[in-house]
Short mmCIF file of C-alpha atoms in Angstrom, two decimals:
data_model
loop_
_atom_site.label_atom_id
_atom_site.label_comp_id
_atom_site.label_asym_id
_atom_site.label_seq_id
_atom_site.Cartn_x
_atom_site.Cartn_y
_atom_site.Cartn_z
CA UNK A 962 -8.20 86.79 20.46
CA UNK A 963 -9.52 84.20 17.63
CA UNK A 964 -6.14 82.44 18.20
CA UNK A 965 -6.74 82.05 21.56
CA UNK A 966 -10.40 80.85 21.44
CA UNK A 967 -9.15 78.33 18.79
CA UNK A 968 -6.28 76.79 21.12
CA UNK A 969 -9.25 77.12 24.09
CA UNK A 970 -11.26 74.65 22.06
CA UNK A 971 -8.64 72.77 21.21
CA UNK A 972 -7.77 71.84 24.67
CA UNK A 973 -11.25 71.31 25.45
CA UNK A 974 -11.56 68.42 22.69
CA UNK A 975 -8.69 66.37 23.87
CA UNK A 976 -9.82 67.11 27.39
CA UNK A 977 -13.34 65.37 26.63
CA UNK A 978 -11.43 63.24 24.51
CA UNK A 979 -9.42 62.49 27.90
CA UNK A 980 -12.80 61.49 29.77
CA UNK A 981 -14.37 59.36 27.63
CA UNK A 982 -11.31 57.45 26.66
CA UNK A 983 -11.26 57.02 30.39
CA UNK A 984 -14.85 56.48 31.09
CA UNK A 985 -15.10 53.94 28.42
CA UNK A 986 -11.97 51.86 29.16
CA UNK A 987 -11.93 51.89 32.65
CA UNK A 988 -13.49 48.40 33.05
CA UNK A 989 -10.50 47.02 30.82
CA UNK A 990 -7.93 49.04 32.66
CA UNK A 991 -9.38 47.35 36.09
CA UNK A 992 -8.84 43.89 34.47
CA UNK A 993 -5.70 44.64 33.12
CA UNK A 994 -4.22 46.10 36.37
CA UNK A 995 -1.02 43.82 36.26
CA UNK A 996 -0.56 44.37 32.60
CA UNK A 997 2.27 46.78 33.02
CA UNK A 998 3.63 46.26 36.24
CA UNK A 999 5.42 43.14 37.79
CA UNK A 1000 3.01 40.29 39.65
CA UNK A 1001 2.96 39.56 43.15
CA UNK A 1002 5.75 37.62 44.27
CA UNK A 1003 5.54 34.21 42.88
CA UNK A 1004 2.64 34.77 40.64
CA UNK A 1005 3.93 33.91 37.03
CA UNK A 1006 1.58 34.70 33.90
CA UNK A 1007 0.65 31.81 31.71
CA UNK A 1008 -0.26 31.36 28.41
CA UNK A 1009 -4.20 31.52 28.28
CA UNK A 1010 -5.16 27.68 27.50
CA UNK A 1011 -8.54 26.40 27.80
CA UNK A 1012 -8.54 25.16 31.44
CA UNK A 1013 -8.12 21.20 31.31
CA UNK A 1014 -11.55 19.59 32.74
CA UNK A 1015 -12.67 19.56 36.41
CA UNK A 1016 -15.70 18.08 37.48
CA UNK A 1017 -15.57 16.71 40.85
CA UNK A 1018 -17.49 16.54 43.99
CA UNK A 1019 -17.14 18.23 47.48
CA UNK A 1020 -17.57 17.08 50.53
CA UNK A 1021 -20.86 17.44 51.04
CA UNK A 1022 -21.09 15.42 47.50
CA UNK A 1023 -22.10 18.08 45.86
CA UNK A 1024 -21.05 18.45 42.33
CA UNK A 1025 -18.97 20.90 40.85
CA UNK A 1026 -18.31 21.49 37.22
CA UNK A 1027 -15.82 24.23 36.02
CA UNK A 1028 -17.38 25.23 32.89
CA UNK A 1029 -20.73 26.43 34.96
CA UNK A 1030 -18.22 28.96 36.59
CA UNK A 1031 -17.81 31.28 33.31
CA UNK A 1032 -18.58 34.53 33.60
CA UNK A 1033 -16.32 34.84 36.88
CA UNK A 1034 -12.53 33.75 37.73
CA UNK A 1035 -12.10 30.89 39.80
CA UNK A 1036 -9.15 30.06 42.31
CA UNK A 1037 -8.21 26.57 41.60
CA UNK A 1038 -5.67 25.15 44.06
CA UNK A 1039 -4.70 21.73 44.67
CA UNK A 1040 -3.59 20.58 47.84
CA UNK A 1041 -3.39 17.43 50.18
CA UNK A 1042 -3.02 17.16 53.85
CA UNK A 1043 0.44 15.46 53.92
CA UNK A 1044 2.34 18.75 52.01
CA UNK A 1045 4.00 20.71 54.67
CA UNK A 1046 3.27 24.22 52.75
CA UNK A 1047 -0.09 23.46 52.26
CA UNK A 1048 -0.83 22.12 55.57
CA UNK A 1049 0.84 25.98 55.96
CA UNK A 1050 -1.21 27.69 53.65
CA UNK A 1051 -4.97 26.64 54.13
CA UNK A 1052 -5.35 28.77 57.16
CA UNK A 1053 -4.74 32.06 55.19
CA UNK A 1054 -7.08 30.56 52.26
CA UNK A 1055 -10.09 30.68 55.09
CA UNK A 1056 -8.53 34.32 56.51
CA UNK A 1057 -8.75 36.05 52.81
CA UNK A 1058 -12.41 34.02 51.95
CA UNK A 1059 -13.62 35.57 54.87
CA UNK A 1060 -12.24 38.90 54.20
CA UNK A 1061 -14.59 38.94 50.70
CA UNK A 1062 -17.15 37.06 52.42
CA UNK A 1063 -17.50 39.47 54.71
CA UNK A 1064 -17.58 42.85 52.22
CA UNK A 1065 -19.96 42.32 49.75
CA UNK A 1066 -18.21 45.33 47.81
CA UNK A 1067 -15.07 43.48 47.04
CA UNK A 1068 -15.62 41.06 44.09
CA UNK A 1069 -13.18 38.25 44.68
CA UNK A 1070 -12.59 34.86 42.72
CA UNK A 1071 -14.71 31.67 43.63
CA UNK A 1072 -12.57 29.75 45.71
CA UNK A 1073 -12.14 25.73 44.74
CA UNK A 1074 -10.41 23.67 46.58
CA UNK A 1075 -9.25 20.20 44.95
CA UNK A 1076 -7.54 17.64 47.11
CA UNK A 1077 -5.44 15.25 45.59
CA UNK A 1078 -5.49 11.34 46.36
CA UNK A 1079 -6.91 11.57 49.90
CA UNK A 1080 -9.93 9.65 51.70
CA UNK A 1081 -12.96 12.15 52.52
CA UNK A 1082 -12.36 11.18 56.25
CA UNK A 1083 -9.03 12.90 56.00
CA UNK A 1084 -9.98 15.72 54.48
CA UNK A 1085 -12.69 16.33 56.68
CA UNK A 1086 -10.51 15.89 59.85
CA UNK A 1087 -7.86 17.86 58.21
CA UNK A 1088 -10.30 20.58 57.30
CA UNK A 1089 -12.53 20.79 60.30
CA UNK A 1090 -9.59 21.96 62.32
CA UNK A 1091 -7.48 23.96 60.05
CA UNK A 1092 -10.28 25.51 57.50
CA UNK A 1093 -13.86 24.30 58.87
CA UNK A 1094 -15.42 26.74 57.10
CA UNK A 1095 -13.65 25.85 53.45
CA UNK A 1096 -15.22 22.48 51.79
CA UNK A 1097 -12.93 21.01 48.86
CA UNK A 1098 -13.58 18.73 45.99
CA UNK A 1099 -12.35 15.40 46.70
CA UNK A 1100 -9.99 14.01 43.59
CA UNK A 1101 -9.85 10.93 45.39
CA UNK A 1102 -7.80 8.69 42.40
CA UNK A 1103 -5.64 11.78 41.65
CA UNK A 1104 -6.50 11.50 38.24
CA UNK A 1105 -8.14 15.05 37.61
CA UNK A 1106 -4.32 16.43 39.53
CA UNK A 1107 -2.85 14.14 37.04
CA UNK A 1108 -4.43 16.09 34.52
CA UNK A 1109 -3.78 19.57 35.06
CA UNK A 1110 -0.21 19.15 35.94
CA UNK A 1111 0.57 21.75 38.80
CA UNK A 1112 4.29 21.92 39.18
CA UNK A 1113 4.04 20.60 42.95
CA UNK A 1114 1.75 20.68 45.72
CA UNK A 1115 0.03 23.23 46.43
CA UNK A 1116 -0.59 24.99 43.47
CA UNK A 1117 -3.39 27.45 42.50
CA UNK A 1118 -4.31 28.28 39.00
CA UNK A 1119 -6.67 31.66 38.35
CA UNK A 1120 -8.82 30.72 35.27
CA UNK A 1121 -10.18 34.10 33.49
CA UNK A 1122 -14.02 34.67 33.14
CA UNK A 1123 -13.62 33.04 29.81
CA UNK A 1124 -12.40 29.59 31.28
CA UNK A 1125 -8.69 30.26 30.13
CA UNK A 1126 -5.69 29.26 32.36
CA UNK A 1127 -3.94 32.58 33.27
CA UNK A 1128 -1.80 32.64 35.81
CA UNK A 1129 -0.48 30.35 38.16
CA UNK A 1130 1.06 30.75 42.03
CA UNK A 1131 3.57 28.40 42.48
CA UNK A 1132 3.91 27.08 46.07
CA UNK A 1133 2.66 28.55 49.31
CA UNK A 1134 1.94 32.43 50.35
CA UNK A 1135 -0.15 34.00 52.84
CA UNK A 1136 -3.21 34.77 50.54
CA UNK A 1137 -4.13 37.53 53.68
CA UNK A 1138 -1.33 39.69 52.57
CA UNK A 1139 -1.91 42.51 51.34
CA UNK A 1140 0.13 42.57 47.62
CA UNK A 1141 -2.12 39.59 46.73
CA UNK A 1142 -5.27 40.64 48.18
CA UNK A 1143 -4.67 43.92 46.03
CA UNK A 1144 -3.80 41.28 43.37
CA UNK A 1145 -6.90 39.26 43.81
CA UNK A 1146 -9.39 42.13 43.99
CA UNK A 1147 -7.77 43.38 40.22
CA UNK A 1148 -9.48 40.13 39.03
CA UNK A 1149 -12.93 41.31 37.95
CA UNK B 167 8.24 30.30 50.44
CA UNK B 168 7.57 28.66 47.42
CA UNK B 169 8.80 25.60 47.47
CA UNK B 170 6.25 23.66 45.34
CA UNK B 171 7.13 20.26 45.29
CA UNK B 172 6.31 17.06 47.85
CA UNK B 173 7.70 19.17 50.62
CA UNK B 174 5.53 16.41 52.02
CA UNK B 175 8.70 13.91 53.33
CA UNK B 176 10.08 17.20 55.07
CA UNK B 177 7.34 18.61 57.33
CA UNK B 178 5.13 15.02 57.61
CA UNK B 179 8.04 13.12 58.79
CA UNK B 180 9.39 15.89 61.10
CA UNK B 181 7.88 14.27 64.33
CA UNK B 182 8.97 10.99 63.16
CA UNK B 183 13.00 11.84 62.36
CA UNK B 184 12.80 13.69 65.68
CA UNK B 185 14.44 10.87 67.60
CA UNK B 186 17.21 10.26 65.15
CA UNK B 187 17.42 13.59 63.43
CA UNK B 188 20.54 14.49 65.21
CA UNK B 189 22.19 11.35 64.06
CA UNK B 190 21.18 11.88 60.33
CA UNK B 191 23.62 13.22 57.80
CA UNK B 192 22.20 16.01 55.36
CA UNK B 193 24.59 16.99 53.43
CA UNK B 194 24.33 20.57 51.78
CA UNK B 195 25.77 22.85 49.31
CA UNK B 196 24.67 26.36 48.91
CA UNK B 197 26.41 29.29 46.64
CA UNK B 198 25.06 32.58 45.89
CA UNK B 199 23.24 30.58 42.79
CA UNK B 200 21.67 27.64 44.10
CA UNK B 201 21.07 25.65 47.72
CA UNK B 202 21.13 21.85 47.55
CA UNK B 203 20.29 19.98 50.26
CA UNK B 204 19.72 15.98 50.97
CA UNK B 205 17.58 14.55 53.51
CA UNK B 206 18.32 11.02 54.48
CA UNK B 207 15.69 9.01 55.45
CA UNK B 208 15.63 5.53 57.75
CA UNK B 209 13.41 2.68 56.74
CA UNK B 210 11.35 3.80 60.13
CA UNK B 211 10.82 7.25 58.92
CA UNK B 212 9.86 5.81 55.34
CA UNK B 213 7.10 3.64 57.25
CA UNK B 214 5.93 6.18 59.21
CA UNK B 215 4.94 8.17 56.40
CA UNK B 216 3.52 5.79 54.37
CA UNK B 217 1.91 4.16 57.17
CA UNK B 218 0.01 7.34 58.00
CA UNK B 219 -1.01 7.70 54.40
CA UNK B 220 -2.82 4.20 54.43
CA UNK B 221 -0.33 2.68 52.11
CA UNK B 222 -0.14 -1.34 52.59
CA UNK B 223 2.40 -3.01 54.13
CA UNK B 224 3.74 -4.45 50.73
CA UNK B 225 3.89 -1.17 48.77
CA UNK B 226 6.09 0.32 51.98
CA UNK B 227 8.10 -2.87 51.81
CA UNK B 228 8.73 -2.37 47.71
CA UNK B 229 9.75 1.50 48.70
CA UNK B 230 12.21 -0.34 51.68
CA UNK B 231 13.70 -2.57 49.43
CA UNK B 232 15.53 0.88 47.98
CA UNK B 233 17.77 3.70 48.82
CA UNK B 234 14.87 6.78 49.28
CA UNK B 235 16.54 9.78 49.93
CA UNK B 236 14.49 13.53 50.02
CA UNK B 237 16.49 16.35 47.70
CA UNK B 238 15.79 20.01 48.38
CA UNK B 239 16.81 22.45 45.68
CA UNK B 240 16.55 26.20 45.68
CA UNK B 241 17.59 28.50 42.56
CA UNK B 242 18.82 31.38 44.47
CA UNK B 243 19.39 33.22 41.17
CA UNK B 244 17.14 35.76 39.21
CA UNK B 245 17.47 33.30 35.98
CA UNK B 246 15.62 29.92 35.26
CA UNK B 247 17.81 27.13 36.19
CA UNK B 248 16.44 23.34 34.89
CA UNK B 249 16.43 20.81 37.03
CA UNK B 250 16.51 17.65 34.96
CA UNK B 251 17.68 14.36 36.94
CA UNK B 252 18.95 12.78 33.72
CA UNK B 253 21.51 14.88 33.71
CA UNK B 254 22.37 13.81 37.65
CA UNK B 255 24.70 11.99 37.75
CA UNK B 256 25.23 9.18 41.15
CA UNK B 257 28.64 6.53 41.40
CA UNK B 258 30.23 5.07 44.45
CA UNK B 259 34.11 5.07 43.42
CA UNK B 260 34.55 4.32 39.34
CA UNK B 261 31.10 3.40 39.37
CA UNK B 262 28.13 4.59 38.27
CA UNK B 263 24.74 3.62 39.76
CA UNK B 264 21.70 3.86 38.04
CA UNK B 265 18.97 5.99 39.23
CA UNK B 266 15.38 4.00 39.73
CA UNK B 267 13.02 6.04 37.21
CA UNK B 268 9.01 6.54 37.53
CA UNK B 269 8.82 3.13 35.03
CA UNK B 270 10.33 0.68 37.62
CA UNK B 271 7.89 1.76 40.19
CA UNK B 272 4.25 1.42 37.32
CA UNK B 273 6.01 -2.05 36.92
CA UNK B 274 6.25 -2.96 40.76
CA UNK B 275 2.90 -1.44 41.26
CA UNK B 276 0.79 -3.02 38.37
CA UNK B 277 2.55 -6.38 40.18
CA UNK B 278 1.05 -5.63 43.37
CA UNK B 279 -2.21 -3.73 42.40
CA UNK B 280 -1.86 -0.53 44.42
CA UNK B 281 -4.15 1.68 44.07
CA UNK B 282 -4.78 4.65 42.01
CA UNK B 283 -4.78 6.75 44.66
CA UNK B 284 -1.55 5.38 46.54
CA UNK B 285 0.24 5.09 43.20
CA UNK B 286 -0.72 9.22 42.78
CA UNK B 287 0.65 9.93 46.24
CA UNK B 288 3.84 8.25 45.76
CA UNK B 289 4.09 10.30 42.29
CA UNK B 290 3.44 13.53 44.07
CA UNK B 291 6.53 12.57 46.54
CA UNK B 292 8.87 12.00 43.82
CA UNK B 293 11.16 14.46 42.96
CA UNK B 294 9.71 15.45 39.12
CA UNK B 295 11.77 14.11 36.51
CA UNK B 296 12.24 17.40 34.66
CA UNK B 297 11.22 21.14 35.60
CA UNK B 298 12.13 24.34 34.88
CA UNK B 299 12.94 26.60 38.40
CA UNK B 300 12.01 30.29 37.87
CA UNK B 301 13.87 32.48 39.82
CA UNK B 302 14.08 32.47 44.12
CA UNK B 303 12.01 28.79 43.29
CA UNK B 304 12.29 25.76 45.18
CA UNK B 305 11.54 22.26 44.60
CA UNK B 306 11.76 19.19 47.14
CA UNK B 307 10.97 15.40 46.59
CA UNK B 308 12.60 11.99 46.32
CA UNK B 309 15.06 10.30 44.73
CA UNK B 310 15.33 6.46 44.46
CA UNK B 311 18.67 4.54 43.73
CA UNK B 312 19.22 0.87 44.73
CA UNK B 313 20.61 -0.01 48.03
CA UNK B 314 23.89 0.95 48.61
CA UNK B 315 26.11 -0.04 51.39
CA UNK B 316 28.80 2.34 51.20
CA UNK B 317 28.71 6.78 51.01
CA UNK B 318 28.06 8.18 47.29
CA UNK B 319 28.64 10.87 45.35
CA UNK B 320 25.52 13.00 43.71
CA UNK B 321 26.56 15.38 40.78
CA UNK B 322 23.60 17.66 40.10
CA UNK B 323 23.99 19.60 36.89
CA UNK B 324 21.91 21.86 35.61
CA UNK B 325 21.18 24.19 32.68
CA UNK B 326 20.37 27.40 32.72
CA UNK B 327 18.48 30.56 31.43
CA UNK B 328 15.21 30.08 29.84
CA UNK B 329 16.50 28.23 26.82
CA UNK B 330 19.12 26.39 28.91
CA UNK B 331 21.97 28.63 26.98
CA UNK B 332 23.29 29.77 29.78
CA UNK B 333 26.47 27.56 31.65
CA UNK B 334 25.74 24.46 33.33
CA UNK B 335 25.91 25.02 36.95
CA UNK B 336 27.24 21.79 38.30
CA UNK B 337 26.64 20.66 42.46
CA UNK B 338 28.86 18.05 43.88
CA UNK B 339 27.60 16.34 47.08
CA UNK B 340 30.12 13.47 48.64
CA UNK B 341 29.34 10.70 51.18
CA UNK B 342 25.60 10.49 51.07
CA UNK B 343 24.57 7.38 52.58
CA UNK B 344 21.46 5.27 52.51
CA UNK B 345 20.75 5.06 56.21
CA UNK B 346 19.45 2.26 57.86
CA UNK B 347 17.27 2.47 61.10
CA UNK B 348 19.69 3.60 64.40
CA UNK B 349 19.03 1.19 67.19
CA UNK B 350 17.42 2.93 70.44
CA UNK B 351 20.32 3.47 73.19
CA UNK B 352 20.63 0.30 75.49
#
């Protein structure tokens, strides 16, 4: 009888043990949801550098200044109007900013756009039919591209909450599907 | 898909190539390990784009004065394969012709002060110099040699695995061509 009240109590312990491990890491085990099992198809993991500089301004000349986006991870893809996959792409950009935009439940990344060596005019023609309701920062010298180095066009980096680079997509994917919506929403 | 690179050449000049596309050569190899593919382009198509771009006439006409031909690669394996274009290797016969590099084209551009913004744009269209491809990648862009007048040969090696200790997978393509503009049916 003792024997059994002692084992009882036993399996209590780790059982509350159980929850509040649980309880208290949950919030890491949401950010780490792709720790232990593979990335969505063409997302590679990268090695956590301080994101290079980007301070830019939009279309509407607005100015936009990475470091004020800590706190939160940010979508940074480059693009230009001439690239076949991201003429390809931008569409399903708009389709999965809308999907957040439109449930205030899902926390998704702020989306920045950066396009590389173009004139605002084409950008704004460009965008205005493809996107209209995406803006993007205008590197109009390509300098700030030059900088980060994407390994082609387009290319979107996900910088962490703490400013670090941490993974990259290389090339063009339908940002609507559901693997990398899934993907996008583990970002918190 | 995910090819990365300035894809640009291939989808921006698709309306323009339509009216000689079925008279250009591509030549292609493809194995269960890698597709290679090149994309000849006429001096018209080469305008086109670069036209539409805003480039001046005498940064197309530097581009014109050489043999600019688009390169599509796609590691079909599951291991990184390196694409490196010093280790490319181009000859017509016995002889070897030297690739133009990313250096020849800062020297013609300082000499004709294009912009920053042109001189990105043509960067971005290049094929890059070195890369690694990760598995099912892709990379497209351009390769520049001087004129040529007669069919080449393009020997693509590349290393492979992760710390290139893998065996060099080589790609032979024969009879490439720098094509001049086809003259509209009389």
């Amino acid at each position: 009888m003792r024997r059994r009240y002692r084992t009882d109590k036993i399996n209590y312990s780790i059982f509350l043990l159980a929850f509040l491990l649980a309880t208290l890491l949950s919030p890491l085990l949401a950010s780490q949801a792709y720790a232990n099992e593979p990335l969505p198809k063409g997302i590679i993991k990268l090695n956590g550098k301080i994101a290079p500089p980007l301070i830019l301004n939009d279309m509407d000349e607005k100015r936009f200044d990475l470091t004020k986006s800590r706190g939160h991870w940010v979508f940074v893809h480059f693009w230009a109007t001439w690239c076949g996959p991201c003429r390809r792409e931008m569409p399903t950009i708009q389709s999965m900013s809308e999907k957040f935009g439109n449930n205030p439940q899902k926390t998704a990344p702020e989306i920045v756009l950066i396009n590389t060596a173009e004139s605002e005019d084409t950008v704004f023609n460009f965008l205005g039919i493809v996107a209209p309701d995406l803006n993007s920062l205008l590197d109009t010298d390509g300098l700030v591209t030059e900088v980060w180095q994407p390994r082609g066009l387009p290319a979107t980096f996900f910088v962490s909450p703490d400013g670090k680079l941490r993974y990259l997509a290389l090339g063009d994917r339908d940002w609507n599907h559901a693997e990398y919506i899934k993907f996008l929403e583990s970002l918190k | 898909m995910k090819f990365t690179p300035s894809l640009l050449l291939i989808l921006a000049l698709v309306t323009s190539t339509s009216l000689v596309a079925a008279e250009l050569y591509t030549p292609k190899y493809e194995d269960n390990e890698i597709m290679l593919r090149i994309v000849e382009r006429t001096p018209e198509n080469i305008s086109a784009f670069y036209q539409g771009r805003e480039f001046e006439k005498k940064a197309i006409d530097e581009i014109l004065n050489t043999c600019y031909f688009t390169v599509i690669v796609k590691n079909k394996t599951q291991t990184t394969l390196w694409l490196e274009l010093d280790n490319w290797q181009f000859s017509r016969g016995q002889k070897l012709i030297s690739r133009i590099k990313r250096d020849y084209w800062k020297k013609r551009w300082d000499t004709i002060n294009l912009i920053q913004a042109h001189r990105s744009t043509f960067g971005w269209t290049l094929m890059p110099e070195s890369r690694d491809l990760r598995a099912d990648e892709g990379v497209g862009g351009s390769i520049v040699i001087p004129k040529q007048t007669e069919p080449f040969t393009v020997v693509a090696n590349f290393h492979t695995k992760p710390d290139k200790s893998g065996p060099i997978k080589t790609v032979t393509i024969q009879g490439a061509k720098c094509v001049e503009d086809i003259e509209p049916i009389k």
